[in-house]
């Protein structure tokens, strides 16, 4: 009998896992004992970290796209289709357009995050973002023409992808406007939902003095409730109103609906054991990356490490051995602090982050990491 | 024990900070005015975070129940 491993989602986590399995299970794949199918709803693989640079005219969205079939090992069956239903009892998936269902022996969900700007009235009309390809290019057009006024960056939804990216955006905007001699005519305000500037207290403590030094205003306990695109104001649940000329937001995020419909977790995030990454509510189901509700940041580095853990566990299970690999919460993140300096953090479930002093070298390391990503996704790094 | 009947419960036990407060804010966001949300948290930080935010947002913290291994916060949306 051929065991069928199905991965839903060909983003960072799903692609790294598919290539990891192609390598790890090469003998079994060659012998026809195992099949690996990767399903993605887009023929391209999209690398989202590129979007941070698009508004500043430093990268093109195309730099973050590659055809999945060039990225994924030939031993993996690639299917471009949207999964619309997961039946964890029958171990079967259904597709858009009524294509025949597919059965699995092992399922891995790597469906990432979805943006839901419509949850906040006025946000889609009044706000801009760099959390989507079209958002990033629209914002570029606005930002390149922006020479004076109030620039507000508001973190609306949490959890959201890459918790460092909102800080990075205001640090980069500050530096970029200074370099162009416009900073005196622009006020930058950063808003955050809780009493700190970042969810992690260590990163918040590090970032706050930098913001003060750089004259970036901070509004904490600010949870945007509505945006008035006519009046150009954003109002919070705490009843603070801010005027803006350019509003950049991190929109609310959810996972994908079919996860909730399958009873695997709320808001499209899969409830998992945070060490084994096994779904709590079903057998033979793993989740990794953004959709796995482990409490660690939604970051590509996390998806990458988790893919290695799930790859090792699946190989053990397929070989009839106990699965022992576990995820320890490892997260790695470069944080841009300007247009040519960055910091770096590394942490896990036990050890808190301690941001490195910003340097040009770390900035180049981040850019190099982004370039090398295409090797990482192929499983070569 | 309180006899407050919550309209909805957010179980954030096991979540690291600031998970519980963020989860509460998310649920209050979707709630109707007058709804009572019960937050279960085993993170000590919630004991300061939650009252601070409730006050800031003008929502009333009706009660905090100390249970064996976690606390239950009852917050009414203004
Ligand atoms: C602006 C920005 C900057 C970032 N910077 C960094 C950074 O510097 N470092 C870092 O580590 N992380 C960064 N991230 C975060 C990182 O991009 C994500 O955390 C990462 O992509 C998560 O990987 P994933 O595999 O879980 O999901 P994704 O990479 O989002 O992939 C999910 C895939 O699933 C597919 N899919 C979803 N539903 C279905 C379905 N029903 N059927 C078929 N396919 C489906 C999607 O189309 C997508 O291809 C950044 C994110 C953004 C937005």
Coordinates of C-alpha atoms and ligand atoms in Angstrom, one line a residue:
Chain A
X1 CA 0.0 0.0 0.0
X2 CA 1.2 3.5 -0.8
X3 CA 1.0 5.9 2.1
X4 CA -0.2 9.3 1.0
X5 CA 1.1 12.5 2.6
X6 CA -0.9 15.6 1.6
X7 CA 0.4 19.1 2.3
X8 CA -2.1 21.9 1.9
X9 CA -0.4 25.3 1.2
X10 CA 2.7 25.9 -0.8
X11 CA 4.0 28.9 1.0
X12 CA 7.1 28.9 3.1
X13 CA 6.2 26.0 5.5
X14 CA 4.5 23.8 2.9
X15 CA 7.3 24.1 0.3
X16 CA 10.1 23.6 2.7
X17 CA 8.3 20.5 4.0
X18 CA 7.6 19.1 0.6
X19 CA 11.3 19.4 -0.4
X20 CA 12.4 18.0 3.0
X21 CA 10.2 14.9 2.5
X22 CA 11.5 14.4 -1.0
X23 CA 14.9 14.2 0.4
X24 CA 14.3 12.4 3.6
X25 CA 11.9 9.8 2.1
X26 CA 13.8 9.4 -1.2
X27 CA 14.0 5.5 -0.9
X28 CA 10.3 5.1 0.0
X29 CA 9.3 7.6 -2.8
X30 CA 11.5 5.7 -5.3
X31 CA 10.0 2.4 -4.3
X32 CA 6.4 3.8 -4.6
X33 CA 5.7 3.1 -0.9
X34 CA 5.0 6.8 -0.3
X35 CA 3.5 9.6 -2.3
X36 CA 3.8 13.3 -1.3
X37 CA 1.3 15.8 -2.8
X38 CA 1.6 19.5 -2.3
X39 CA -1.6 21.5 -3.0
X40 CA -1.5 25.3 -3.5
X41 CA -4.2 27.6 -4.8
X42 CA -1.7 29.6 -6.9
X43 CA 0.9 28.3 -9.4
X44 CA 3.4 30.7 -7.9
X45 CA 5.1 30.6 -4.5
X46 CA 4.9 34.0 -2.8
X47 CA 7.7 35.2 -0.5
X48 CA 6.0 37.9 1.6
X49 CA 9.0 39.5 3.3
X50 CA 9.8 41.3 0.0
X51 CA 6.7 43.4 0.4
X52 CA 8.3 45.5 3.2
X53 CA 10.6 47.0 0.7
X54 CA 8.1 47.6 -2.1
X55 CA 6.6 50.9 -0.7
X56 CA 10.1 52.4 -0.6
X57 CA 10.7 51.5 -4.2
X58 CA 13.5 49.0 -3.3
X59 CA 11.9 45.8 -4.5
X60 CA 9.3 44.7 -7.0
X61 CA 6.5 42.3 -6.1
X62 CA 7.9 40.0 -8.8
X63 CA 11.0 39.6 -6.7
X64 CA 8.8 37.7 -4.2
X65 CA 7.3 35.3 -6.8
X66 CA 8.6 32.1 -8.3
X67 CA 6.7 29.2 -10.1
X68 CA 6.2 26.5 -7.6
X69 CA 7.1 23.8 -10.1
X70 CA 10.6 25.2 -10.3
X71 CA 10.9 25.3 -6.6
X72 CA 9.5 21.9 -5.6
X73 CA 11.3 18.6 -6.1
X74 CA 10.0 16.5 -9.0
X75 CA 9.4 13.6 -6.6
X76 CA 6.5 15.7 -5.2
X77 CA 3.1 15.7 -6.9
X78 CA 2.2 19.3 -7.3
X79 CA -1.5 20.2 -7.6
X80 CA -2.8 23.7 -8.2
X81 CA -6.2 23.8 -6.7
X82 CA -8.1 25.3 -3.8
X83 CA -9.1 22.9 -1.0
X84 CA -12.6 23.7 0.1
X85 CA -13.3 21.0 2.7
X86 CA -11.4 18.8 5.1
X87 CA -13.1 15.7 6.4
X88 CA -10.8 14.4 9.2
X89 CA -13.1 11.4 9.8
X90 CA -12.9 10.1 6.3
X91 CA -9.4 11.6 5.8
X92 CA -10.5 13.2 2.6
X93 CA -10.2 16.7 1.0
X94 CA -12.6 18.4 -1.4
X95 CA -11.8 21.0 -4.0
X96 CA -13.1 24.1 -5.7
X97 CA -15.1 23.3 -8.8
X98 CA -16.0 19.8 -7.7
X99 CA -12.9 17.9 -8.7
X100 CA -12.8 14.3 -7.3
X101 CA -11.9 14.3 -3.6
X102 CA -8.4 13.2 -2.5
X103 CA -7.7 10.8 0.4
X104 CA -4.8 11.1 2.7
X105 CA -3.0 9.0 5.3
X106 CA -1.1 12.0 6.7
X107 CA -2.3 15.6 6.3
X108 CA -0.3 18.7 6.9
X109 CA -2.0 22.1 7.0
X110 CA 0.2 25.0 6.0
X111 CA -2.4 27.5 4.8
X112 CA -0.9 30.6 6.4
X113 CA -2.8 33.9 7.2
X114 CA -5.6 35.7 5.4
X115 CA -6.2 39.5 5.7
X116 CA -9.6 40.7 6.8
X117 CA -9.7 44.5 6.5
X118 CA -13.5 44.5 6.3
X119 CA -13.7 43.7 10.0
X120 CA -13.0 47.4 10.6
X121 CA -15.4 49.8 9.0
X122 CA -13.6 52.2 6.6
X123 CA -10.3 50.4 6.8
X124 CA -10.2 49.0 3.3
X125 CA -11.1 52.5 1.8
X126 CA -9.1 54.7 4.2
X127 CA -6.0 52.5 5.0
X128 CA -3.0 51.2 3.1
X129 CA -1.0 48.1 3.8
X130 CA 2.2 46.3 2.8
X131 CA 0.8 42.9 3.9
X132 CA -0.4 42.0 0.4
X133 CA 1.1 42.4 -3.0
X134 CA -1.5 44.9 -4.3
X135 CA -1.4 46.8 -0.9
X136 CA 2.3 47.2 -1.2
X137 CA 2.2 48.6 -4.7
X138 CA -0.7 51.0 -3.9
X139 CA 1.2 52.1 -0.8
X140 CA 4.3 52.7 -2.9
X141 CA 2.4 55.1 -5.1
X142 CA 1.1 57.0 -2.1
X143 CA 4.4 57.1 -0.2
X144 CA 6.4 58.3 -3.2
X145 CA 4.1 61.2 -3.5
X146 CA 3.9 61.9 0.2
X147 CA 5.9 65.0 1.2
X148 CA 4.1 66.4 4.3
X149 CA 1.5 65.6 6.9
X150 CA 0.6 62.8 9.4
X151 CA 1.8 59.4 8.6
X152 CA 0.1 56.9 11.0
X153 CA 1.0 53.2 11.2
X154 CA -1.6 51.3 13.2
X155 CA -1.3 47.7 14.2
X156 CA -5.0 46.7 14.1
X157 CA -5.0 42.9 14.2
X158 CA -3.1 40.5 16.3
X159 CA -1.8 37.9 15.8
X160 CA -0.4 39.1 12.6
X161 CA 2.4 38.1 10.3
X162 CA 5.9 39.1 11.2
X163 CA 5.5 41.0 14.5
X164 CA 8.6 43.0 13.8
X165 CA 7.4 44.4 10.5
X166 CA 5.4 47.3 11.9
X167 CA 8.4 48.6 13.9
X168 CA 10.6 48.0 10.8
X169 CA 8.2 50.1 8.7
X170 CA 8.3 53.2 10.9
X171 CA 12.0 52.9 11.4
X172 CA 12.5 52.7 7.6
X173 CA 10.0 55.5 6.9
X174 CA 11.8 57.8 9.4
X175 CA 15.2 57.2 7.9
X176 CA 13.9 57.3 4.3
X177 CA 12.2 60.6 4.9
X178 CA 15.2 62.0 6.6
X179 CA 17.5 61.1 3.7
X180 CA 15.1 62.9 1.4
X181 CA 15.0 66.0 3.5
X182 CA 11.3 65.6 4.3
X183 CA 11.2 64.4 7.8
X184 CA 10.6 67.8 9.4
X185 CA 7.3 68.0 7.4
X186 CA 6.1 64.6 8.3
X187 CA 4.8 63.4 11.7
X188 CA 5.0 59.7 12.3
X189 CA 2.7 58.0 14.8
X190 CA 2.8 54.3 15.7
X191 CA -0.2 52.7 17.4
X192 CA -0.2 49.4 19.2
X193 CA -3.1 47.4 20.9
X194 CA -1.6 46.9 24.3
X195 CA 0.4 49.1 26.8
X196 CA 3.7 48.4 25.0
X197 CA 5.0 49.1 21.5
X198 CA 5.4 45.3 20.8
X199 CA 3.9 42.1 22.1
X200 CA 7.2 40.8 23.4
X201 CA 8.2 42.9 26.5
X202 CA 12.0 42.5 25.7
X203 CA 11.6 43.8 22.1
X204 CA 9.2 46.5 23.3
X205 CA 11.7 47.7 25.9
X206 CA 14.4 47.8 23.2
X207 CA 12.3 49.6 20.6
X208 CA 10.7 52.3 22.7
X209 CA 13.8 54.5 23.4
X210 CA 14.7 54.2 19.7
X211 CA 11.3 55.5 18.8
X212 CA 11.7 58.4 21.2
X213 CA 15.1 59.3 19.9
X214 CA 13.8 59.2 16.3
X215 CA 10.7 61.4 17.2
X216 CA 8.2 58.7 16.3
X217 CA 5.1 59.3 18.4
X218 CA 3.5 56.4 20.1
X219 CA -0.1 55.6 21.0
X220 CA -0.4 52.5 23.1
X221 CA -3.7 50.8 24.1
X222 CA -5.0 51.8 20.7
X223 CA -7.3 49.3 19.0
X224 CA -8.7 50.8 15.8
X225 CA -12.5 50.5 15.8
X226 CA -13.3 52.5 12.7
X227 CA -11.7 54.6 10.0
X228 CA -13.4 57.7 8.5
X229 CA -11.9 58.0 5.0
X230 CA -13.6 61.4 4.3
X231 CA -12.5 63.1 7.5
X232 CA -9.2 61.1 7.5
X233 CA -9.4 60.0 11.1
X234 CA -9.0 56.7 12.8
X235 CA -10.8 56.1 16.1
X236 CA -10.0 53.4 18.7
X237 CA -12.0 51.3 21.0
X238 CA -10.4 53.4 23.7
X239 CA -12.0 56.4 22.1
X240 CA -8.8 58.1 21.0
X241 CA -9.1 59.8 17.6
X242 CA -6.1 60.3 15.3
X243 CA -5.9 62.5 12.2
X244 CA -4.0 61.0 9.3
X245 CA -2.9 62.1 5.9
X246 CA -1.5 58.6 5.1
X247 CA -2.8 55.7 7.1
X248 CA -0.8 52.4 7.0
X249 CA -2.3 49.5 8.9
X250 CA -1.6 45.9 9.7
X251 CA -5.1 44.6 9.0
X252 CA -6.9 42.0 11.1
X253 CA -5.7 38.5 10.2
X254 CA -7.4 35.1 10.3
X255 CA -6.5 31.7 9.1
X256 CA -8.6 30.0 6.4
X257 CA -12.3 29.2 7.0
X258 CA -12.1 25.5 6.1
X259 CA -10.1 24.9 9.3
X260 CA -12.8 26.2 11.5
X261 CA -15.4 24.3 9.5
X262 CA -13.4 21.2 10.0
X263 CA -13.5 21.8 13.8
X264 CA -9.8 22.1 14.0
X265 CA -9.7 25.5 15.8
X266 CA -11.1 29.0 16.0
X267 CA -10.6 31.8 13.4
X268 CA -8.9 29.4 11.0
X269 CA -5.9 28.7 13.3
X270 CA -5.3 25.0 14.1
X271 CA -5.2 24.1 17.8
X272 CA -1.9 22.1 18.1
X273 CA 0.4 20.5 20.6
X274 CA 3.0 23.3 20.6
X275 CA 5.9 20.7 20.7
X276 CA 4.7 18.0 18.4
X277 CA 2.6 20.2 16.1
X278 CA -0.1 17.6 16.0
X279 CA -3.7 18.9 15.7
X280 CA -5.6 18.5 18.9
X281 CA -8.9 17.7 17.4
X282 CA -8.1 15.0 14.8
X283 CA -5.8 12.1 14.1
X284 CA -3.1 12.1 11.4
X285 CA -3.2 15.9 11.0
X286 CA -0.3 18.3 11.6
X287 CA -0.2 22.0 11.2
X288 CA 2.8 24.3 10.8
X289 CA 3.6 27.9 10.1
X290 CA 1.1 30.8 10.7
X291 CA -1.9 28.5 10.9
X292 CA -0.5 26.4 13.8
X293 CA -1.6 28.1 17.0
X294 CA 1.6 27.7 19.0
X295 CA 1.7 31.3 20.4
X296 CA 5.1 32.0 18.7
X297 CA 5.3 34.7 16.1
X298 CA 3.8 34.2 12.6
X299 CA 7.2 34.2 10.8
X300 CA 8.8 32.4 7.9
X301 CA 11.7 31.3 10.1
X302 CA 9.2 29.6 12.4
X303 CA 7.5 27.9 9.4
X304 CA 10.9 26.7 8.2
X305 CA 11.9 25.2 11.6
X306 CA 8.5 23.6 12.1
X307 CA 8.7 22.0 8.6
X308 CA 11.9 20.3 9.7
X309 CA 10.2 18.9 12.8
X310 CA 7.1 17.7 10.9
X311 CA 9.4 16.2 8.2
X312 CA 11.3 14.2 10.8
X313 CA 8.1 13.1 12.6
X314 CA 6.4 12.0 9.4
X315 CA 9.5 10.0 8.3
X316 CA 9.5 8.2 11.7
X317 CA 5.8 7.4 11.5
X318 CA 6.0 6.2 7.9
X319 CA 8.9 3.9 8.9
X320 CA 6.9 2.6 11.9
X321 CA 9.1 4.2 14.5
X322 CA 8.1 6.4 17.4
X323 CA 8.3 10.1 16.4
X324 CA 10.6 12.0 18.7
X325 CA 11.4 15.3 17.0
X326 CA 9.8 18.3 18.7
X327 CA 9.6 22.0 18.1
X328 CA 11.2 24.1 20.8
X329 CA 9.7 27.5 19.8
X330 CA 12.8 28.6 17.9
X331 CA 12.2 31.9 16.2
X332 CA 14.7 34.0 14.3
X333 CA 14.2 37.5 13.1
X334 CA 16.1 40.4 11.6
X335 CA 14.6 43.8 12.5
X336 CA 15.4 46.7 10.1
X337 CA 16.0 49.8 12.1
X338 CA 16.5 52.1 9.1
X339 CA 17.3 51.9 5.4
X340 CA 20.9 50.6 6.1
X341 CA 20.9 49.2 9.7
X342 CA 19.2 46.2 11.3
X343 CA 19.0 44.3 14.6
X344 CA 18.6 40.6 15.1
X345 CA 16.7 38.4 17.6
X346 CA 16.6 34.7 18.3
X347 CA 14.5 33.1 21.0
X348 CA 12.4 30.0 21.9
X349 CA 9.8 28.8 24.4
X350 CA 12.4 29.0 27.2
X351 CA 14.7 31.8 26.3
X352 CA 13.5 35.4 25.7
X353 CA 14.9 37.6 22.9
X354 CA 17.7 40.1 23.4
X355 CA 17.9 42.4 20.4
X356 CA 21.5 42.8 19.0
X357 CA 22.8 46.3 18.6
X358 CA 21.8 47.6 15.1
X359 CA 24.5 47.5 12.5
X360 CA 24.9 47.8 8.8
X361 CA 26.3 44.2 8.7
X362 CA 23.0 42.9 10.1
X363 CA 21.1 44.9 7.5
X364 CA 23.1 43.2 4.8
X365 CA 22.6 39.9 6.5
X366 CA 18.8 40.4 6.3
X367 CA 19.0 41.2 2.5
X368 CA 21.3 38.2 2.0
X369 CA 18.9 36.0 3.9
X370 CA 16.0 37.2 1.7
X371 CA 18.1 36.4 -1.5
X372 CA 19.1 33.0 -0.1
X373 CA 15.5 32.3 0.6
X374 CA 15.1 30.7 -2.8
X375 CA 17.7 28.1 -1.8
X376 CA 16.1 27.6 1.6
X377 CA 12.7 26.9 0.0
X378 CA 14.3 24.4 -2.3
X379 CA 15.8 22.6 0.8
X380 CA 19.3 23.5 -0.3
X381 CA 20.1 25.7 2.7
Chain B
X1 CA -17.5 32.2 43.2
X2 CA -19.3 34.8 41.3
X3 CA -22.8 34.4 39.9
X4 CA -22.2 36.5 36.8
X5 CA -23.4 34.8 33.7
X6 CA -20.9 35.5 30.9
X7 CA -22.2 35.9 27.3
X8 CA -18.9 34.4 26.0
X9 CA -15.7 32.9 27.3
X10 CA -12.2 33.2 26.1
X11 CA -10.0 30.4 27.3
X12 CA -6.4 31.8 27.0
X13 CA -4.9 29.4 29.5
X14 CA -1.5 28.3 28.3
X15 CA -1.0 31.4 26.2
X16 CA 2.1 33.5 26.8
X17 CA 1.7 37.2 27.5
X18 CA 0.3 39.3 25.8
X19 CA -1.9 36.5 24.3
X20 CA -4.6 36.6 26.9
X21 CA -5.2 40.4 26.7
X22 CA -5.0 40.4 22.9
X23 CA -7.5 37.5 22.9
X24 CA -9.8 39.4 25.2
X25 CA -9.6 42.6 23.1
X26 CA -10.4 40.6 19.9
X27 CA -13.5 39.1 21.6
X28 CA -14.7 42.4 23.0
X29 CA -14.3 43.9 19.5
X30 CA -16.9 41.5 18.2
X31 CA -19.2 41.7 21.2
X32 CA -22.3 43.8 21.6
X33 CA -22.4 46.7 24.1
X34 CA -23.5 45.2 27.5
X35 CA -22.1 41.7 26.8
X36 CA -20.0 40.2 29.5
X37 CA -16.9 38.3 28.4
X38 CA -15.1 35.9 30.7
X39 CA -11.4 35.6 30.2
X40 CA -9.5 32.6 31.6
X41 CA -5.8 33.1 32.0
X42 CA -3.0 31.5 33.9
X43 CA -0.6 34.2 33.1
X44 CA 0.1 36.5 36.1
X45 CA 0.7 39.5 33.8
X46 CA -3.1 39.4 33.1
X47 CA -3.7 40.6 36.7
X48 CA -2.2 44.0 35.7
X49 CA -2.8 44.0 31.9
X50 CA -6.5 43.3 32.0
X51 CA -7.6 45.9 34.6
X52 CA -5.3 48.5 32.9
X53 CA -6.8 48.0 29.5
X54 CA -10.4 47.7 30.8
X55 CA -10.0 51.1 32.4
X56 CA -8.4 52.6 29.4
X57 CA -11.2 51.3 27.1
X58 CA -14.0 52.3 29.5
X59 CA -15.1 48.7 29.8
X60 CA -16.0 47.5 33.3
X61 CA -14.1 44.8 35.0
X62 CA -16.9 43.3 37.0
X63 CA -15.0 40.7 38.9
X64 CA -11.8 38.7 39.1
X65 CA -12.2 35.2 40.3
X66 CA -9.0 33.4 41.7
X67 CA -9.3 29.8 40.9
X68 CA -6.8 26.9 41.6
X69 CA -4.5 27.3 38.7
X70 CA -5.9 30.3 36.8
X71 CA -7.9 33.5 37.1
X72 CA -11.2 34.4 35.5
X73 CA -11.8 38.0 34.5
X74 CA -15.4 39.2 33.8
X75 CA -15.4 42.3 31.6
X76 CA -18.5 44.1 30.4
X77 CA -18.3 45.9 27.1
X78 CA -19.3 49.5 27.4
Ligands
LIG1 C1 5.4 42.4 5.0 C2 5.8 41.1 5.6 C3 7.1 40.9 6.0 C4 7.6 39.7 6.5 N1 8.9 39.6 6.9 C5 9.3 38.5 7.5 C6 10.7 38.3 7.9 O1 11.5 39.2 7.7 N2 11.0 37.2 8.4 C7 10.2 36.1 8.7 O2 10.6 35.1 9.2 N3 8.9 36.2 8.3 C8 8.4 37.4 7.7 N4 7.1 37.5 7.3 C9 6.1 36.4 7.7 C10 6.1 35.2 6.7 O3 6.0 35.7 5.4 C11 5.0 34.3 7.1 O4 5.0 34.0 8.4 C12 5.2 33.0 6.3 O5 5.0 33.2 5.0 C13 4.3 31.9 6.9 O6 4.5 30.7 6.1 P1 3.3 29.7 6.0 O7 3.8 28.5 5.2 O8 2.6 29.4 7.3 O9 2.2 30.5 5.1 P2 2.3 31.2 3.7 O10 3.7 31.4 3.3 O11 1.4 32.4 3.8 O12 1.7 30.1 2.7 C14 0.3 29.7 2.8 C15 0.0 29.1 1.4 O13 -1.2 28.4 1.5 C16 -2.0 28.6 0.4 N5 -3.4 28.3 0.7 C17 -4.2 28.9 1.7 N6 -5.4 28.3 1.7 C18 -5.4 27.3 0.7 C19 -6.4 26.4 0.3 N7 -7.6 26.3 0.9 N8 -6.1 25.5 -0.7 C20 -4.8 25.6 -1.3 N9 -3.9 26.5 -0.9 C21 -4.2 27.3 0.1 C22 -1.8 30.1 0.1 O14 -2.1 30.5 -1.2 C23 -0.3 30.2 0.3 O15 0.5 29.9 -0.8 C24 6.6 38.7 6.7 C25 5.3 38.8 6.3 C26 4.9 40.0 5.7 C27 3.5 40.1 5.3

